[in-house]
Short mmCIF file of C-alpha atoms in Angstrom, two decimals:
data_model
loop_
_atom_site.label_atom_id
_atom_site.label_comp_id
_atom_site.label_asym_id
_atom_site.label_seq_id
_atom_site.Cartn_x
_atom_site.Cartn_y
_atom_site.Cartn_z
CA MET A 1 110.07 81.46 130.70
CA LYS A 2 111.66 82.29 134.05
CA GLU A 3 108.73 80.83 135.99
CA LEU A 4 108.71 77.66 133.88
CA PHE A 5 112.44 77.11 134.31
CA SER A 6 112.06 77.73 138.04
CA ALA A 7 109.22 75.21 138.25
CA LEU A 8 111.26 72.62 136.34
CA TYR A 9 114.26 73.18 138.57
CA GLU A 10 112.10 72.76 141.70
CA ALA A 11 110.60 69.60 140.20
CA GLY A 12 114.12 68.31 139.64
CA GLU A 13 115.05 69.13 143.24
CA PHE A 14 111.98 67.26 144.48
CA TRP A 15 112.83 64.25 142.30
CA ARG A 16 116.39 64.19 143.57
CA ALA A 17 115.21 64.38 147.19
CA GLU A 18 112.71 61.59 146.61
CA ASN A 19 115.22 59.33 144.89
CA LYS A 20 118.39 59.88 146.90
CA GLU A 21 119.89 56.78 148.45
CA ILE A 22 121.75 56.38 151.77
CA LYS A 23 124.34 53.66 151.47
CA GLU A 24 126.83 52.23 153.94
CA ILE A 25 130.46 52.26 152.90
CA THR A 26 131.79 48.72 153.13
CA ARG A 27 135.44 49.24 152.22
CA GLY A 28 138.36 51.57 152.79
CA ASP A 29 139.12 54.06 155.48
CA ARG A 30 135.48 55.16 155.63
CA LYS A 31 134.11 51.68 156.16
CA GLY A 32 130.97 51.77 158.29
CA GLU A 33 130.12 55.35 157.41
CA THR A 34 127.14 56.29 155.25
CA GLU A 35 127.01 58.41 152.11
CA GLU A 36 124.24 59.97 150.07
CA LYS A 37 123.92 59.16 146.37
CA VAL A 38 121.48 60.67 143.92
CA PRO A 39 120.96 58.74 140.68
CA VAL A 40 120.73 60.51 137.33
CA PRO A 41 117.08 60.66 136.21
CA ALA A 42 116.06 58.13 133.61
CA ILE A 43 114.84 59.27 130.21
CA GLU A 44 111.24 58.49 131.20
CA ASP A 45 111.54 60.56 134.40
CA VAL A 46 112.68 63.67 132.55
CA ALA A 47 110.03 63.22 129.83
CA LYS A 48 107.32 62.86 132.48
CA ALA A 49 108.38 66.11 134.18
CA LEU A 50 108.51 68.01 130.90
CA ARG A 51 105.03 66.84 129.94
CA LYS A 52 103.72 67.95 133.33
CA TYR A 53 105.08 71.49 133.25
CA CYS A 54 105.33 72.28 129.53
CA HIS A 55 102.76 72.56 126.75
CA PHE A 56 103.77 70.42 123.78
CA THR A 57 101.99 69.96 120.49
CA PHE A 58 102.32 68.93 116.88
CA ILE A 59 100.89 71.44 114.44
CA GLY A 60 99.18 70.32 111.29
CA ILE A 61 96.38 68.20 109.91
CA GLY A 62 95.62 64.50 110.07
CA ARG A 63 96.74 62.00 112.67
CA THR A 64 100.18 61.00 111.41
CA THR A 65 102.87 62.80 113.40
CA ASP A 66 106.01 60.99 112.24
CA LYS A 67 107.34 63.91 110.23
CA SER A 68 105.95 66.79 112.31
CA PRO A 69 108.28 68.96 114.42
CA LEU A 70 107.63 69.02 118.17
CA TYR A 71 106.52 72.44 119.40
CA VAL A 72 106.65 73.79 122.97
CA PHE A 73 104.93 76.92 124.25
CA ASP A 74 107.36 79.77 124.96
CA TYR A 75 105.92 81.99 127.70
CA ASP A 76 108.32 84.82 126.86
CA THR A 77 107.06 85.25 123.31
CA GLY A 78 103.58 83.74 123.56
CA LEU A 79 104.45 81.50 120.61
CA TYR A 80 104.90 77.79 120.06
CA SER A 81 108.51 77.09 119.13
CA ASP A 82 110.14 74.05 117.54
CA SER A 83 113.58 75.19 118.73
CA ALA A 84 115.83 72.24 119.57
CA ASP A 85 117.91 74.49 121.81
CA LEU A 86 114.86 75.44 123.88
CA PHE A 87 113.90 71.80 124.36
CA ASN A 88 117.45 70.90 125.35
CA GLN A 89 117.52 73.79 127.83
CA LEU A 90 114.37 72.42 129.45
CA CYS A 91 116.02 69.01 129.86
CA HIS A 92 119.15 70.62 131.31
CA THR A 93 117.11 72.71 133.76
CA PHE A 94 115.41 69.66 135.25
CA ASP A 95 118.77 68.04 135.97
CA THR A 96 122.13 69.31 134.77
CA ARG A 97 123.58 65.80 134.96
CA VAL A 98 121.35 64.50 132.17
CA HIS A 99 123.79 63.84 129.33
CA PRO A 100 123.21 65.77 126.08
CA LYS A 101 123.30 62.47 124.19
CA THR A 102 120.01 61.53 125.85
CA TRP A 103 118.16 64.76 125.02
CA ASP A 104 117.01 63.42 121.67
CA SER A 105 115.79 60.22 123.33
CA ILE A 106 113.81 62.30 125.84
CA LYS A 107 112.21 64.16 122.95
CA LYS A 108 111.18 60.86 121.35
CA VAL A 109 109.40 59.82 124.56
CA VAL A 110 107.64 63.20 124.80
CA ARG A 111 106.51 62.83 121.18
CA LEU A 112 104.72 59.57 122.01
CA LYS A 113 102.33 61.41 124.34
CA THR A 114 101.88 64.53 122.20
CA LYS A 115 98.85 65.11 120.00
CA MET A 116 98.33 66.92 116.71
CA ARG A 117 96.52 70.24 116.85
CA PRO A 118 95.48 72.52 114.00
CA THR A 119 97.35 75.77 113.65
CA PHE A 120 95.76 78.92 115.00
CA SER A 121 93.51 80.16 112.21
CA ASP A 122 90.84 82.38 113.74
CA PRO A 123 90.58 85.29 111.25
CA THR A 124 89.19 87.55 113.98
CA LEU A 125 92.30 87.29 116.16
CA ILE A 126 95.67 88.84 115.25
CA PRO A 127 98.83 88.06 117.26
CA VAL A 128 100.75 91.28 117.96
CA ASN A 129 103.83 91.90 120.06
CA ASN A 130 102.03 92.37 123.37
CA GLY A 131 99.14 89.94 123.00
CA VAL A 132 96.30 88.87 120.73
CA VAL A 133 93.95 91.50 119.28
CA ASN A 134 90.28 90.60 118.86
CA LEU A 135 89.20 92.29 115.64
CA GLU A 136 85.55 92.24 116.67
CA THR A 137 85.98 93.88 120.08
CA LYS A 138 89.28 95.69 119.30
CA LYS A 139 90.52 94.50 122.69
CA LEU A 140 93.93 93.05 123.54
CA MET A 141 93.99 89.59 125.14
CA PRO A 142 96.98 87.86 126.75
CA PHE A 143 98.85 85.05 125.01
CA SER A 144 97.83 81.56 126.06
CA PRO A 145 98.97 77.97 125.38
CA ASP A 146 95.43 77.49 124.06
CA TYR A 147 96.37 79.60 121.03
CA VAL A 148 98.57 77.53 118.72
CA ILE A 149 100.49 80.53 117.37
CA THR A 150 103.93 80.31 115.77
CA ALA A 151 104.37 83.90 114.53
CA LYS A 152 103.37 87.43 115.49
CA ILE A 153 104.21 91.00 114.56
CA SER A 154 106.74 92.98 116.58
CA THR A 155 104.66 96.13 117.14
CA ASP A 156 102.58 96.67 120.29
CA TYR A 157 98.85 97.31 120.04
CA GLN A 158 97.77 100.52 121.76
CA VAL A 159 94.23 101.91 121.89
CA ASN A 160 93.70 105.30 120.22
CA PRO A 161 97.37 106.28 119.89
CA VAL A 162 98.22 109.75 118.65
CA LYS A 163 99.60 110.07 115.12
CA PRO A 164 103.02 111.75 115.32
CA LEU A 165 103.65 114.59 112.87
CA PHE A 166 107.35 115.10 113.56
CA ASP A 167 107.08 118.87 113.99
CA GLY A 168 105.15 119.13 110.74
CA LYS A 169 107.88 117.47 108.70
CA PHE A 170 106.01 114.25 107.86
CA ASP A 171 102.36 113.21 107.71
CA PHE A 172 101.77 109.50 107.06
CA ASP A 173 98.41 109.96 105.32
CA ASN A 174 99.84 112.57 102.94
CA TRP A 175 102.79 110.29 102.13
CA LEU A 176 100.51 107.30 101.44
CA SER A 177 98.35 109.45 99.18
CA GLU A 178 101.42 110.59 97.23
CA ILE A 179 102.69 107.08 96.50
CA ALA A 180 99.11 106.11 95.47
CA CYS A 181 98.96 109.08 93.06
CA HIS A 182 96.08 110.46 95.16
CA ASP A 183 93.80 107.63 93.96
CA ASP A 184 91.39 106.96 96.83
CA GLU A 185 90.77 103.38 95.68
CA VAL A 186 94.49 102.60 95.62
CA ILE A 187 94.88 104.16 99.07
CA THR A 188 92.14 101.85 100.36
CA LEU A 189 93.83 98.88 98.69
CA LEU A 190 97.17 99.69 100.34
CA TRP A 191 95.50 99.76 103.77
CA GLN A 192 93.89 96.40 102.95
CA ILE A 193 97.27 95.00 101.93
CA MET A 194 98.71 96.15 105.25
CA ASN A 195 95.81 94.47 107.04
CA GLU A 196 96.43 91.21 105.21
CA ALA A 197 100.19 91.36 105.79
CA ILE A 198 99.96 91.45 109.59
CA ASN A 199 97.70 88.39 109.90
CA PRO A 200 99.51 85.08 109.23
CA ASN A 201 96.45 83.04 110.18
CA HIS A 202 94.06 84.19 107.49
CA THR A 203 94.16 84.58 103.73
CA ARG A 204 91.86 86.25 101.25
CA GLY A 205 93.41 84.24 98.43
CA LYS A 206 95.58 86.96 96.91
CA MET A 207 99.24 87.80 96.59
CA ALA A 208 100.29 91.33 95.72
CA ILE A 209 102.94 92.64 93.35
CA LEU A 210 103.93 96.29 93.66
CA TYR A 211 104.87 97.13 90.08
CA GLY A 212 106.55 100.17 88.59
CA GLU A 213 109.85 101.51 87.33
CA GLY A 214 112.03 104.07 88.98
CA ASN A 215 111.76 105.98 92.23
CA ASN A 216 108.07 105.57 93.05
CA GLY A 217 107.79 104.62 96.73
CA LYS A 218 107.18 100.88 96.48
CA GLY A 219 110.43 100.03 98.27
CA THR A 220 109.64 102.49 101.04
CA PHE A 221 106.18 100.96 101.44
CA GLN A 222 107.79 97.54 101.83
CA SER A 223 110.18 98.95 104.43
CA LEU A 224 107.18 100.21 106.39
CA LEU A 225 105.71 96.71 106.50
CA ILE A 226 109.02 95.15 107.52
CA ASN A 227 109.37 97.69 110.35
CA LEU A 228 105.80 97.06 111.45
CA ILE A 229 106.03 93.27 111.38
CA GLY A 230 109.68 92.91 112.38
CA LEU A 231 112.55 91.79 110.16
CA SER A 232 112.89 88.46 111.97
CA ASN A 233 109.20 87.75 111.28
CA VAL A 234 109.48 88.25 107.51
CA SER A 235 110.77 85.80 104.91
CA ALA A 236 112.16 87.14 101.63
CA LEU A 237 111.48 84.57 98.90
CA LYS A 238 110.99 85.78 95.34
CA PRO A 239 108.44 84.05 93.08
CA ASP A 240 111.00 81.84 91.30
CA GLN A 241 112.40 80.64 94.66
CA PHE A 242 109.08 78.98 95.50
CA MET A 243 110.09 76.37 92.90
CA GLU A 244 113.27 75.43 94.79
CA LYS A 245 113.11 72.27 96.88
CA PHE A 246 114.47 73.45 100.21
CA LYS A 247 113.49 77.14 100.14
CA LEU A 248 109.95 76.79 101.50
CA SER A 249 111.20 75.94 104.99
CA SER A 250 112.18 79.61 105.40
CA LEU A 251 108.46 80.46 105.51
CA ILE A 252 107.87 78.52 108.72
CA GLY A 253 107.21 80.75 111.72
CA LYS A 254 106.94 83.92 109.62
CA VAL A 255 104.14 86.47 109.52
CA CYS A 256 104.61 87.63 105.93
CA ASN A 257 106.80 87.02 102.89
CA ILE A 258 108.19 90.14 101.20
CA GLY A 259 110.26 89.54 98.06
CA ASP A 260 111.96 92.68 96.81
CA ASP A 261 113.27 93.55 93.35
CA ILE A 262 111.79 90.59 91.49
CA SER A 263 112.56 90.10 87.81
CA SER A 264 110.71 88.88 84.75
CA LYS A 265 112.35 85.46 85.20
CA TYR A 266 110.14 82.74 83.74
CA LEU A 267 108.12 80.79 86.33
CA ASP A 268 107.98 77.20 85.18
CA GLU A 269 106.04 75.99 88.23
CA VAL A 270 103.85 78.02 90.60
CA SER A 271 101.79 75.30 92.31
CA ASP A 272 103.37 75.75 95.77
CA LEU A 273 103.08 79.52 95.57
CA MET A 274 99.43 79.22 94.58
CA SER A 275 98.79 76.78 97.44
CA ILE A 276 100.31 79.15 99.99
CA VAL A 277 98.24 82.05 98.67
CA THR A 278 95.02 80.10 99.29
CA GLY A 279 96.18 78.37 102.48
CA ASP A 280 96.28 74.86 101.02
CA THR A 281 98.63 72.13 102.23
CA ILE A 282 102.23 72.04 100.98
CA THR A 283 105.18 69.75 101.72
CA ILE A 284 108.16 71.23 103.55
CA GLU A 285 111.54 69.64 102.88
CA GLU A 286 114.76 70.43 104.73
CA LYS A 287 118.17 68.92 104.10
CA HIS A 288 118.86 65.83 106.21
CA LEU A 289 115.45 66.13 107.95
CA PRO A 290 112.12 64.36 107.37
CA SER A 291 109.65 66.18 105.13
CA TYR A 292 106.28 67.15 106.54
CA GLU A 293 103.02 68.75 105.48
CA VAL A 294 101.79 72.12 106.64
CA SER A 295 99.16 74.69 105.74
CA LEU A 296 100.55 78.24 105.53
CA LYS A 297 98.46 81.37 105.16
CA LEU A 298 101.07 84.10 105.32
CA PHE A 299 100.64 86.93 102.83
CA CYS A 300 103.06 86.98 99.89
CA LEU A 301 104.06 90.46 98.73
CA PHE A 302 106.52 91.18 95.92
CA SER A 303 107.80 94.27 94.17
CA GLY A 304 109.76 94.91 91.02
CA ASN A 305 110.28 96.84 87.83
CA ALA A 306 109.08 93.87 85.76
CA LEU A 307 106.46 91.14 86.05
CA PRO A 308 107.39 87.44 85.83
CA ASN A 309 105.98 85.40 82.98
CA ALA A 310 104.48 82.08 84.08
CA ARG A 311 103.84 78.77 82.36
CA ASN A 312 100.53 78.63 84.22
CA LYS A 313 98.04 80.77 82.32
CA SER A 314 94.92 79.54 84.07
CA GLN A 315 92.25 81.69 85.63
CA GLY A 316 93.34 80.18 88.96
CA TRP A 317 96.74 81.88 88.59
CA TYR A 318 95.31 85.22 87.49
CA ARG A 319 92.65 85.11 90.20
CA ARG A 320 95.38 85.02 92.85
CA LEU A 321 97.18 88.11 91.49
CA CYS A 322 96.77 91.64 92.76
CA ILE A 323 99.15 93.79 90.72
CA VAL A 324 99.33 97.30 92.16
CA PRO A 325 100.86 99.85 89.77
CA PHE A 326 103.13 102.38 91.47
CA ASN A 327 103.01 105.26 89.01
CA ALA A 328 104.36 108.02 91.22
CA ASP A 329 107.59 109.59 90.01
CA PHE A 330 109.85 111.08 92.65
CA ASN A 331 112.81 111.43 90.30
CA GLY A 332 113.99 115.00 90.39
CA SER A 333 112.28 115.60 93.72
CA LYS A 334 114.34 116.48 96.73
CA GLU A 335 115.11 113.21 98.43
CA VAL A 336 113.96 112.93 102.03
CA PRO A 337 115.94 110.02 103.52
CA GLU A 338 114.32 110.66 106.91
CA ILE A 339 111.07 109.12 105.63
CA LYS A 340 112.59 105.66 105.29
CA ASN A 341 115.35 105.92 107.86
CA ILE A 342 113.58 107.71 110.72
CA TYR A 343 109.85 108.40 110.38
CA LEU A 344 108.74 104.93 109.23
CA LYS A 345 110.84 103.34 111.97
CA ASP A 346 109.36 105.45 114.75
CA ARG A 347 107.70 103.28 117.41
CA GLN A 348 104.84 105.71 118.01
CA LEU A 349 104.08 105.96 114.29
CA LEU A 350 104.14 102.18 113.88
CA GLU A 351 101.73 101.77 116.79
CA TRP A 352 99.42 104.34 115.21
CA VAL A 353 99.61 102.57 111.82
CA LEU A 354 98.84 99.23 113.49
CA TRP A 355 95.83 100.74 115.26
CA LYS A 356 94.59 102.16 111.93
CA ILE A 357 95.09 98.82 110.17
CA ILE A 358 93.13 96.93 112.79
CA ASN A 359 90.33 99.50 112.74
CA ILE A 360 89.79 99.72 108.98
CA GLU A 361 86.40 98.76 107.61
CA PRO A 362 86.06 94.94 107.53
CA PHE A 363 86.34 93.43 104.05
CA GLU A 364 85.94 89.97 102.54
CA LYS A 365 87.77 90.70 99.29
CA PHE A 366 90.37 93.20 98.18
CA ILE A 367 89.02 96.27 96.45
CA GLU A 368 89.79 96.30 92.69
CA PRO A 369 90.69 99.82 91.53
CA SER A 370 90.39 100.40 87.79
CA VAL A 371 94.17 100.88 87.45
CA VAL A 372 94.73 97.49 89.09
CA THR A 373 92.21 95.77 86.80
CA LYS A 374 93.83 97.37 83.75
CA THR A 375 97.31 96.31 84.87
CA LEU A 376 96.17 92.72 85.36
CA ASP A 377 94.53 92.67 81.91
CA ASN A 378 97.79 93.88 80.36
CA TYR A 379 99.72 91.22 82.28
CA LYS A 380 97.38 88.48 81.04
CA LYS A 381 98.03 89.62 77.50
CA ASP A 382 101.81 89.80 77.96
CA ASN A 383 101.93 86.47 79.80
CA ASP A 384 99.86 84.55 77.22
CA PHE A 385 101.01 85.02 73.61
CA VAL A 386 97.92 83.21 72.30
CA LEU A 387 95.68 85.72 74.07
CA SER A 388 97.92 88.54 72.89
CA TRP A 389 97.62 87.35 69.28
CA VAL A 390 93.83 86.99 69.53
CA ILE A 391 93.54 90.57 70.78
CA ASP A 392 96.13 92.07 68.41
CA VAL A 393 95.40 90.10 65.22
CA TYR A 394 92.54 87.58 65.19
CA LEU A 395 89.77 89.89 66.38
CA PRO A 396 90.91 93.04 64.50
CA GLU A 397 91.04 90.97 61.27
CA GLU A 398 87.50 89.78 62.09
CA TRP A 399 88.41 86.14 61.51
CA ASN A 400 85.97 85.33 64.29
CA GLU A 401 83.20 86.24 61.83
CA PHE A 402 84.09 83.28 59.58
CA PRO A 403 81.69 80.34 60.04
CA LYS A 404 84.71 78.03 59.84
CA PHE A 405 88.37 78.99 60.10
CA PRO A 406 91.12 76.44 59.38
CA LEU A 407 93.33 75.79 62.40
CA PHE A 408 96.52 75.39 60.34
CA LEU A 409 96.01 78.87 58.88
CA ALA A 410 95.53 80.32 62.35
CA ARG A 411 98.71 78.58 63.45
CA GLU A 412 100.69 79.98 60.50
CA LYS A 413 99.52 83.52 61.28
CA MET A 414 100.30 82.96 64.93
CA GLU A 415 103.87 81.87 64.14
CA ASP A 416 104.34 84.95 61.91
CA TYR A 417 103.18 87.15 64.78
CA LEU A 418 105.57 85.52 67.24
CA ARG A 419 108.54 85.82 64.87
CA ASP A 420 107.76 89.51 64.40
CA ASN A 421 107.88 89.86 68.19
CA GLY A 422 111.20 88.02 68.56
CA ILE A 423 109.77 84.77 69.94
CA ASP A 424 111.41 81.77 68.28
CA ASN A 425 110.49 78.10 68.75
CA PRO A 426 107.40 78.79 70.89
CA ASN A 427 105.58 75.94 72.61
CA LEU A 428 102.25 75.80 70.76
CA TYR A 429 101.02 72.59 72.38
CA GLY A 430 97.25 72.81 72.78
CA PHE A 431 97.07 75.91 70.58
CA GLY A 432 93.66 75.07 69.14
CA GLY A 433 92.02 74.53 72.52
CA LYS A 434 93.51 77.75 73.92
CA LEU A 435 92.39 79.70 70.85
CA VAL A 436 88.82 78.44 71.17
CA GLY A 437 88.81 79.21 74.88
CA HIS A 438 89.88 82.81 74.33
CA LEU A 439 87.39 83.29 71.47
CA ASN A 440 84.52 82.07 73.63
CA GLN A 441 85.53 84.62 76.26
CA LEU A 442 86.22 87.60 74.02
CA ALA A 443 84.19 87.23 70.81
CA ASP A 444 80.54 87.01 69.89
CA GLY A 445 79.62 83.43 69.07
CA ASP A 446 79.93 79.82 70.19
CA PHE A 447 83.28 78.46 69.05
CA GLU A 448 84.36 74.82 68.77
CA LEU A 449 87.40 72.98 67.41
CA LYS A 450 86.53 69.93 65.31
CA GLN A 451 87.39 68.19 62.04
CA GLY A 452 85.53 69.21 58.90
CA ARG A 453 85.56 70.44 55.30
CA LEU A 454 84.92 73.82 53.79
CA ASN A 455 82.34 74.07 51.01
CA VAL A 456 83.13 75.88 47.77
CA THR A 457 81.70 79.17 48.99
CA GLU A 458 83.71 78.98 52.22
CA VAL A 459 86.91 78.16 50.33
CA ASN A 460 86.38 81.28 48.24
CA TYR A 461 86.47 83.37 51.43
CA PHE A 462 90.21 82.73 51.51
CA GLU A 463 90.89 83.26 47.78
CA GLY A 464 94.04 85.31 47.35
CA HIS A 465 95.03 84.96 50.99
CA PHE A 466 95.92 81.33 51.61
CA ASN A 467 96.64 78.07 49.80
CA THR A 468 93.08 77.16 48.85
CA GLU A 469 94.05 73.68 47.57
CA LYS A 470 94.84 72.61 51.11
CA LEU A 471 91.44 73.87 52.21
CA LYS A 472 89.61 71.33 50.05
CA LYS A 473 90.66 68.51 52.40
CA SER A 474 89.21 67.56 55.77
CA VAL A 475 91.13 69.62 58.34
CA PRO A 476 90.69 70.81 61.94
CA LEU A 477 88.47 73.89 61.87
CA ILE A 478 87.44 76.61 64.29
CA TRP A 479 83.64 76.48 64.02
CA ASN A 480 81.52 79.49 64.96
CA HIS A 481 78.10 78.03 65.68
CA LYS A 482 76.61 81.48 65.47
CA TYR A 483 76.69 80.93 61.71
CA VAL A 484 76.75 77.11 61.29
#
């Protein structure tokens, strides 16, 4: 920014020279002499100079800019910044006599001439500490005001760096294999996660949860990513904090979100989290400031000993999840604090890791190792007690083979199952529709929920099991059209 500040100062000097006034003194002891006076620049004069020498923009979608922050290109970082202090410093550099009370008015004038531009979203370009890497050519390009970038990682990109081995004390590939339990598919997935984490301008529509109890390496893996990206470039929201009104603003200008030590706390609302995962528009609200809309694509990574249950049990929610089991067990092993405290902070190692990440085989979707698929299936079951009951009770009892099954009987059995599992007063709204949906996915047949009666033969199916008198009335039934 030194050159920009110098140019602004010179512009201010030129303005002062052009606008100085020579006036004759008409009173006092100096009557008849002349003096030089330089007026303070008007708001419009300062705004005009800033627009000439600085690159301003709004970042977002649409044409309405009322609620959008004003960004200016910072030549030192290569990023667009919405820092009020930086803008004020630009005003002060042009002319130190411009009163701070007018800085906000100058900004309002600059806003009138500033246009909205979409955020930088080229998936083939990754902003790193020393420039922009082209993933297709693997070449480093300089930052430019043409790239509307607001975040980058703090590690330099070097071509073909040498992997440090620390006198044979630590090998990164061996360590990664150990925390992945030597599963080649999981190793590939971890490299893909690292690739996704360093690119805030592209999303493959997934968030990752590193899941496992005890001393298994997931925290150390997170530390690696934080070191690679830079602590100041990482937000730390946990899944339940995405529901809080003013928390989302902490994601602005970040490369990645890494939420550590999450709990099984119930997630009542996940719409904003889901939108961020897929890069859809969300509303950012900050206290005492106007709200505005923005599209964020930063990768959301979490880790914990437990998985959060969610009200949302749709395929859209499950489709966004990549749950990576960390099954390694380092308890009882000799602890090597140097791994986390020294080796994974080493600049040369981080540059080698970055080079490896950028040069991995291109991929459209995350690989799905069998252990990841199994973990997600178990989570679906634990997260959805209707699905859990269908798998644990309905299908083993072969009730899906009945041509018609009374809904009230299914509900009674469901409530018994939940009580046995310590779940009291469950919300069973829409139970019938959910049951039919799961049956159509898991069982052989074509299931439908509709009103009807059981004939005498069908009533006899339930003899000795249920209240058959109630079955002689018209009731909601689960119909299996394979048989009827």
